[in-house]
């Protein structure tokens, strides 16, 4: 039986090719197969770094499940399989996780060649507490999944890091303003390491106003300050939060759920306050 190979996760730049590490170039040069999201994009990266083109295997959200067995077989057969994504660390809001789980499940080795990740770059640049943080990736786009995740984000005490597409950024900031209030600190880290890199450190309301003046373009990471420490939530805060949500068109049910979750209080208390203050519940 041949020697087992290994799966190697390789971080690649999030914009600036100068961030490609010598180890990353070496790892791709040594690989028998490189799993990538887009063969043209990875082909260009390999060419730029003079890496002879190995076999490229497309692994994206549609194919990751189906190519997993092939990858496990390759590694078991002694091949070195590298995994890259279009940018940054594979497995971080990008394919990779399933491959790692399957290779480990088969008792085969996995290695990492660390590289840039937009979430970590934005966090350390933000000036917000980085000692403890939560990475939420992309929020669900709609439905109760989004409502619940937003409420959890608003109530989170640790710094929260989100990825967001430019055309959804305004809506996400609107939702965060409703749940966190306008004054919560936020950092928009745009086009990190690229020509038009920009970091806006401000409040949620001001960040939203900036987007009205200048339509969002490029890639963004949103870094949100944790919820304030004040454990005691007073009735006025609850009533104000209900009013904001109702004014924005939320149903009684959604408003109560969001407020209870965001402020860490019981739904029953929210209902009672909503009823006595004339919001109806
Ligand atoms: N695997 C990548 C990583 O390690 O960061 C993330 C891939 S995810 C599909 C793409 C999202 O990451 C973008 O929508 C944006 O939120 C964020 N992102 C990636 N590159 C960025 C950059 N240069 N500046 C700001 N955000 C970036």
Tab-separated table of C-alpha atoms and ligand atoms in Angstrom:
chain	number	residue	atom	x	y	z
A	1	UNK	CA	0.000	0.000	0.000
A	2	UNK	CA	1.336	3.454	-0.864
A	3	UNK	CA	2.220	6.053	1.772
A	4	UNK	CA	-0.681	8.301	2.763
A	5	UNK	CA	-0.399	11.818	1.454
A	6	UNK	CA	-1.887	14.882	3.122
A	7	UNK	CA	-4.403	17.674	2.733
A	8	UNK	CA	-2.828	21.142	2.974
A	9	UNK	CA	-4.975	24.236	3.513
A	10	UNK	CA	-3.172	27.193	1.972
A	11	UNK	CA	-4.025	30.817	2.728
A	12	UNK	CA	-3.756	33.206	-0.235
A	13	UNK	CA	-3.913	37.041	-0.418
A	14	UNK	CA	-7.163	38.967	0.142
A	15	UNK	CA	-6.118	41.559	-2.402
A	16	UNK	CA	-2.424	42.367	-2.278
A	17	UNK	CA	-0.286	39.688	-3.903
A	18	UNK	CA	2.615	40.818	-1.716
A	19	UNK	CA	0.864	38.966	1.118
A	20	UNK	CA	1.459	35.561	-0.484
A	21	UNK	CA	3.894	33.771	1.815
A	22	UNK	CA	6.929	31.853	0.547
A	23	UNK	CA	5.534	28.780	2.308
A	24	UNK	CA	2.262	29.134	0.414
A	25	UNK	CA	4.136	29.235	-2.905
A	26	UNK	CA	6.169	26.199	-1.863
A	27	UNK	CA	3.094	24.269	-0.729
A	28	UNK	CA	1.321	24.877	-4.036
A	29	UNK	CA	4.484	23.976	-5.939
A	30	UNK	CA	4.702	20.635	-4.089
A	31	UNK	CA	1.035	19.718	-4.450
A	32	UNK	CA	-0.096	16.980	-6.826
A	33	UNK	CA	-3.580	18.472	-6.934
A	34	UNK	CA	-4.860	21.937	-5.993
A	35	UNK	CA	-8.513	22.245	-5.025
A	36	UNK	CA	-9.792	25.704	-5.878
A	37	UNK	CA	-13.049	27.594	-6.364
A	38	UNK	CA	-12.240	28.982	-9.779
A	39	UNK	CA	-9.599	27.494	-12.075
A	40	UNK	CA	-9.000	30.724	-13.984
A	41	UNK	CA	-8.429	32.750	-10.841
A	42	UNK	CA	-6.179	30.170	-9.211
A	43	UNK	CA	-4.445	29.588	-12.555
A	44	UNK	CA	-3.517	33.288	-12.620
A	45	UNK	CA	-2.233	33.118	-9.035
A	46	UNK	CA	-0.076	30.084	-9.822
A	47	UNK	CA	1.268	31.721	-12.956
A	48	UNK	CA	2.121	34.916	-11.074
A	49	UNK	CA	4.215	32.922	-8.615
A	50	UNK	CA	5.732	30.716	-11.296
A	51	UNK	CA	4.197	27.570	-9.904
A	52	UNK	CA	3.965	24.831	-12.508
A	53	UNK	CA	0.275	24.160	-13.064
A	54	UNK	CA	-0.677	21.030	-11.124
A	55	UNK	CA	-4.037	19.369	-11.650
A	56	UNK	CA	-6.774	21.762	-10.552
A	57	UNK	CA	-9.944	20.361	-9.014
A	58	UNK	CA	-12.933	22.651	-8.593
A	59	UNK	CA	-14.336	22.708	-5.076
A	60	UNK	CA	-17.104	25.196	-4.539
A	61	UNK	CA	-20.373	25.141	-2.593
A	62	UNK	CA	-21.970	23.043	-5.343
A	63	UNK	CA	-19.209	20.486	-5.788
A	64	UNK	CA	-17.596	20.200	-2.356
A	65	UNK	CA	-19.730	17.267	-1.284
A	66	UNK	CA	-19.255	15.324	-4.508
A	67	UNK	CA	-15.472	15.787	-4.787
A	68	UNK	CA	-14.844	14.944	-1.140
A	69	UNK	CA	-14.560	11.213	-1.766
A	70	UNK	CA	-12.147	11.773	-4.624
A	71	UNK	CA	-9.969	13.969	-2.414
A	72	UNK	CA	-9.942	11.406	0.406
A	73	UNK	CA	-8.941	8.704	-2.113
A	74	UNK	CA	-6.157	10.884	-3.495
A	75	UNK	CA	-4.760	11.587	-0.020
A	76	UNK	CA	-5.061	7.912	0.942
A	77	UNK	CA	-3.217	7.059	-2.247
A	78	UNK	CA	-0.223	9.167	-1.251
A	79	UNK	CA	-1.061	12.430	-3.018
A	80	UNK	CA	-0.555	15.882	-1.584
A	81	UNK	CA	-3.766	17.826	-2.105
A	82	UNK	CA	-3.642	21.581	-1.498
A	83	UNK	CA	-6.809	23.598	-0.928
A	84	UNK	CA	-7.080	27.291	-1.755
A	85	UNK	CA	-10.089	29.575	-2.075
A	86	UNK	CA	-10.491	32.656	-4.243
A	87	UNK	CA	-9.037	34.749	-1.440
A	88	UNK	CA	-7.922	34.408	2.151
A	89	UNK	CA	-8.202	31.266	4.230
A	90	UNK	CA	-10.096	28.299	2.808
A	91	UNK	CA	-12.809	27.194	5.218
A	92	UNK	CA	-13.570	30.755	6.356
A	93	UNK	CA	-16.857	31.592	4.574
A	94	UNK	CA	-15.340	29.541	1.762
A	95	UNK	CA	-15.168	25.836	0.881
A	96	UNK	CA	-12.738	23.632	2.776
A	97	UNK	CA	-14.457	22.552	5.975
A	98	UNK	CA	-16.038	19.405	4.520
A	99	UNK	CA	-12.770	18.280	2.974
A	100	UNK	CA	-10.977	18.677	6.295
A	101	UNK	CA	-13.656	16.738	8.166
A	102	UNK	CA	-13.647	13.903	5.622
A	103	UNK	CA	-9.855	13.583	5.528
A	104	UNK	CA	-9.670	13.556	9.339
A	105	UNK	CA	-12.496	11.038	9.448
A	106	UNK	CA	-10.391	8.773	7.230
A	107	UNK	CA	-7.544	9.167	9.740
A	108	UNK	CA	-5.335	10.986	7.267
A	109	UNK	CA	-3.190	14.064	7.910
A	110	UNK	CA	-4.247	17.686	7.455
A	111	UNK	CA	-1.836	20.641	7.548
A	112	UNK	CA	-2.253	24.385	7.267
A	113	UNK	CA	-0.143	27.095	5.682
A	114	UNK	CA	-1.743	30.141	7.309
A	115	UNK	CA	-2.360	33.307	5.347
A	116	UNK	CA	-4.522	36.437	5.447
A	117	UNK	CA	-8.164	36.296	6.546
A	118	UNK	CA	-10.253	39.430	6.082
A	119	UNK	CA	-12.020	38.892	9.436
A	120	UNK	CA	-8.841	38.906	11.484
A	121	UNK	CA	-7.280	41.745	9.483
A	122	UNK	CA	-10.374	43.923	10.047
A	123	UNK	CA	-10.633	43.009	13.722
A	124	UNK	CA	-7.100	44.023	14.609
A	125	UNK	CA	-7.404	47.178	12.509
A	126	UNK	CA	-10.728	48.181	14.035
A	127	UNK	CA	-9.469	49.380	17.394
A	128	UNK	CA	-12.339	47.506	19.047
A	129	UNK	CA	-11.569	44.880	21.716
A	130	UNK	CA	-9.869	41.924	20.034
A	131	UNK	CA	-9.162	39.817	23.125
A	132	UNK	CA	-12.469	37.994	22.715
A	133	UNK	CA	-14.510	38.147	19.556
A	134	UNK	CA	-17.179	36.300	17.596
A	135	UNK	CA	-17.038	35.641	13.864
A	136	UNK	CA	-20.494	35.393	12.289
A	137	UNK	CA	-19.517	35.309	8.596
A	138	UNK	CA	-22.429	36.274	6.318
A	139	UNK	CA	-25.789	36.719	8.065
A	140	UNK	CA	-28.719	34.722	6.677
A	141	UNK	CA	-30.427	36.876	4.047
A	142	UNK	CA	-34.011	36.563	5.268
A	143	UNK	CA	-36.570	34.819	7.417
A	144	UNK	CA	-36.443	33.764	11.031
A	145	UNK	CA	-32.831	32.654	10.588
A	146	UNK	CA	-31.862	36.268	9.959
A	147	UNK	CA	-34.084	37.635	12.728
A	148	UNK	CA	-32.622	35.284	15.300
A	149	UNK	CA	-29.021	35.770	14.231
A	150	UNK	CA	-29.386	39.570	14.243
A	151	UNK	CA	-30.842	39.450	17.730
A	152	UNK	CA	-27.955	37.288	18.922
A	153	UNK	CA	-25.435	39.645	17.298
A	154	UNK	CA	-27.053	42.670	18.970
A	155	UNK	CA	-26.977	41.007	22.400
A	156	UNK	CA	-23.413	39.673	22.065
A	157	UNK	CA	-21.002	41.143	24.600
A	158	UNK	CA	-17.907	40.344	22.584
A	159	UNK	CA	-16.828	42.175	19.440
A	160	UNK	CA	-18.671	40.717	16.426
A	161	UNK	CA	-17.113	40.358	12.975
A	162	UNK	CA	-19.418	40.057	9.957
A	163	UNK	CA	-18.877	39.712	6.238
A	164	UNK	CA	-21.321	41.575	4.018
A	165	UNK	CA	-21.854	42.147	0.312
A	166	UNK	CA	-21.867	45.845	-0.651
A	167	UNK	CA	-25.460	45.814	-1.925
A	168	UNK	CA	-26.717	44.379	1.381
A	169	UNK	CA	-24.675	46.572	3.690
A	170	UNK	CA	-27.239	49.381	4.105
A	171	UNK	CA	-29.988	46.948	5.054
A	172	UNK	CA	-27.781	45.182	7.563
A	173	UNK	CA	-26.812	48.494	9.163
A	174	UNK	CA	-30.514	49.477	9.303
A	175	UNK	CA	-31.294	46.213	11.073
A	176	UNK	CA	-28.416	46.700	13.512
A	177	UNK	CA	-29.519	50.273	14.280
A	178	UNK	CA	-33.015	48.988	15.113
A	179	UNK	CA	-31.636	46.391	17.486
A	180	UNK	CA	-28.527	48.008	18.933
A	181	UNK	CA	-29.575	51.658	18.797
A	182	UNK	CA	-27.820	54.298	16.664
A	183	UNK	CA	-24.806	54.856	18.900
A	184	UNK	CA	-23.152	51.443	19.018
A	185	UNK	CA	-19.587	51.664	17.687
A	186	UNK	CA	-18.925	49.996	14.370
A	187	UNK	CA	-16.036	49.749	11.955
A	188	UNK	CA	-16.430	49.254	8.208
A	189	UNK	CA	-13.209	47.835	6.789
A	190	UNK	CA	-13.332	48.114	3.018
A	191	UNK	CA	-11.053	46.715	0.316
A	192	UNK	CA	-8.384	45.657	2.809
A	193	UNK	CA	-4.857	45.538	1.367
A	194	UNK	CA	-6.121	46.899	-1.967
A	195	UNK	CA	-5.775	50.217	-3.781
A	196	UNK	CA	-9.006	51.673	-2.385
A	197	UNK	CA	-8.576	50.405	1.179
A	198	UNK	CA	-10.610	52.445	3.654
A	199	UNK	CA	-11.501	52.054	7.313
A	200	UNK	CA	-14.486	53.917	8.756
A	201	UNK	CA	-14.568	53.928	12.572
A	202	UNK	CA	-17.794	55.478	13.772
A	203	UNK	CA	-21.298	54.814	15.157
A	204	UNK	CA	-23.933	52.691	13.438
A	205	UNK	CA	-26.028	55.758	12.543
A	206	UNK	CA	-23.060	57.650	11.089
A	207	UNK	CA	-21.867	54.611	9.171
A	208	UNK	CA	-25.323	54.370	7.628
A	209	UNK	CA	-25.244	58.069	6.714
A	210	UNK	CA	-21.879	57.574	4.998
A	211	UNK	CA	-23.462	54.949	2.745
A	212	UNK	CA	-26.133	57.441	1.684
A	213	UNK	CA	-23.441	59.845	0.532
A	214	UNK	CA	-21.244	57.259	-1.098
A	215	UNK	CA	-22.743	54.017	-2.437
A	216	UNK	CA	-20.881	51.011	-1.017
A	217	UNK	CA	-18.428	49.421	-3.428
A	218	UNK	CA	-15.964	46.580	-3.082
A	219	UNK	CA	-15.561	44.126	-0.226
A	220	UNK	CA	-16.491	44.948	3.359
A	221	UNK	CA	-15.978	43.541	6.810
A	222	UNK	CA	-18.255	44.924	9.539
A	223	UNK	CA	-16.780	44.937	13.048
A	224	UNK	CA	-19.388	45.685	15.701
A	225	UNK	CA	-18.600	46.641	19.281
A	226	UNK	CA	-20.015	44.271	21.898
A	227	UNK	CA	-23.254	45.064	23.741
A	228	UNK	CA	-22.719	47.338	26.762
A	229	UNK	CA	-22.110	45.730	30.129
A	230	UNK	CA	-25.203	47.159	31.870
A	231	UNK	CA	-26.855	43.954	33.004
A	232	UNK	CA	-29.990	45.678	34.282
A	233	UNK	CA	-32.348	46.435	31.443
A	234	UNK	CA	-34.911	49.013	32.446
A	235	UNK	CA	-38.489	49.202	31.173
A	236	UNK	CA	-37.826	52.359	29.150
A	237	UNK	CA	-35.165	50.572	27.076
A	238	UNK	CA	-37.592	47.769	26.318
A	239	UNK	CA	-40.393	50.149	25.336
A	240	UNK	CA	-38.018	52.170	23.155
A	241	UNK	CA	-36.789	49.027	21.400
A	242	UNK	CA	-40.365	47.870	20.761
A	243	UNK	CA	-41.290	51.296	19.373
A	244	UNK	CA	-38.317	51.274	17.000
A	245	UNK	CA	-39.195	47.840	15.658
A	246	UNK	CA	-42.910	48.548	15.335
A	247	UNK	CA	-42.214	51.854	13.583
A	248	UNK	CA	-40.041	49.951	11.123
A	249	UNK	CA	-42.978	47.668	10.358
A	250	UNK	CA	-42.125	44.597	12.445
A	251	UNK	CA	-45.053	42.461	13.551
A	252	UNK	CA	-45.865	42.235	17.281
A	253	UNK	CA	-44.527	38.747	17.378
A	254	UNK	CA	-41.236	39.510	15.644
A	255	UNK	CA	-40.752	42.681	17.686
A	256	UNK	CA	-41.257	40.822	20.959
A	257	UNK	CA	-38.926	38.005	19.953
A	258	UNK	CA	-36.208	40.358	18.769
A	259	UNK	CA	-36.383	42.643	21.771
A	260	UNK	CA	-36.416	39.763	24.256
A	261	UNK	CA	-33.431	38.152	22.617
A	262	UNK	CA	-31.477	41.355	21.964
A	263	UNK	CA	-31.863	42.649	25.519
A	264	UNK	CA	-31.720	39.272	27.215
A	265	UNK	CA	-35.136	39.630	28.902
A	266	UNK	CA	-38.162	37.367	28.906
A	267	UNK	CA	-40.757	37.564	26.140
A	268	UNK	CA	-43.434	37.704	28.778
A	269	UNK	CA	-41.990	40.933	30.216
A	270	UNK	CA	-41.774	42.414	26.709
A	271	UNK	CA	-45.420	41.480	25.974
A	272	UNK	CA	-46.623	42.968	29.230
A	273	UNK	CA	-44.786	46.237	28.623
A	274	UNK	CA	-45.958	46.381	25.017
A	275	UNK	CA	-49.568	45.975	26.154
A	276	UNK	CA	-49.444	48.471	29.013
A	277	UNK	CA	-47.728	51.112	26.881
A	278	UNK	CA	-50.258	50.789	24.088
A	279	UNK	CA	-48.157	48.941	21.524
A	280	UNK	CA	-50.443	45.930	21.738
A	281	UNK	CA	-48.912	42.488	21.757
B	1	LIG	N1	-11.933	33.196	2.918
B	1	LIG	C1	-11.987	34.625	2.984
B	1	LIG	C2	-11.213	35.087	4.221
B	1	LIG	O1	-10.403	34.351	4.730
B	1	LIG	O2	-11.402	36.216	4.628
B	1	LIG	C3	-13.404	35.159	2.968
B	1	LIG	C4	-14.155	34.791	1.742
B	1	LIG	S1	-15.797	35.381	1.707
B	1	LIG	C5	-16.466	34.500	0.349
B	1	LIG	C6	-15.661	36.969	0.996
B	1	LIG	C7	-15.969	38.082	1.989
B	1	LIG	O3	-14.817	38.320	2.794
B	1	LIG	C8	-16.258	39.414	1.329
B	1	LIG	O4	-17.632	39.527	0.981
B	1	LIG	C9	-15.888	40.402	2.413
B	1	LIG	O5	-16.906	40.483	3.387
B	1	LIG	C10	-14.677	39.701	3.030
B	1	LIG	N2	-13.429	40.144	2.362
B	1	LIG	C11	-12.629	39.383	1.597
B	1	LIG	N3	-11.575	40.124	1.172
B	1	LIG	C12	-11.732	41.362	1.684
B	1	LIG	C13	-10.984	42.576	1.604
B	1	LIG	N4	-9.867	42.657	0.903
B	1	LIG	N5	-11.438	43.653	2.295
B	1	LIG	C14	-12.576	43.579	3.017
B	1	LIG	N6	-13.327	42.465	3.114
B	1	LIG	C15	-12.912	41.372	2.454
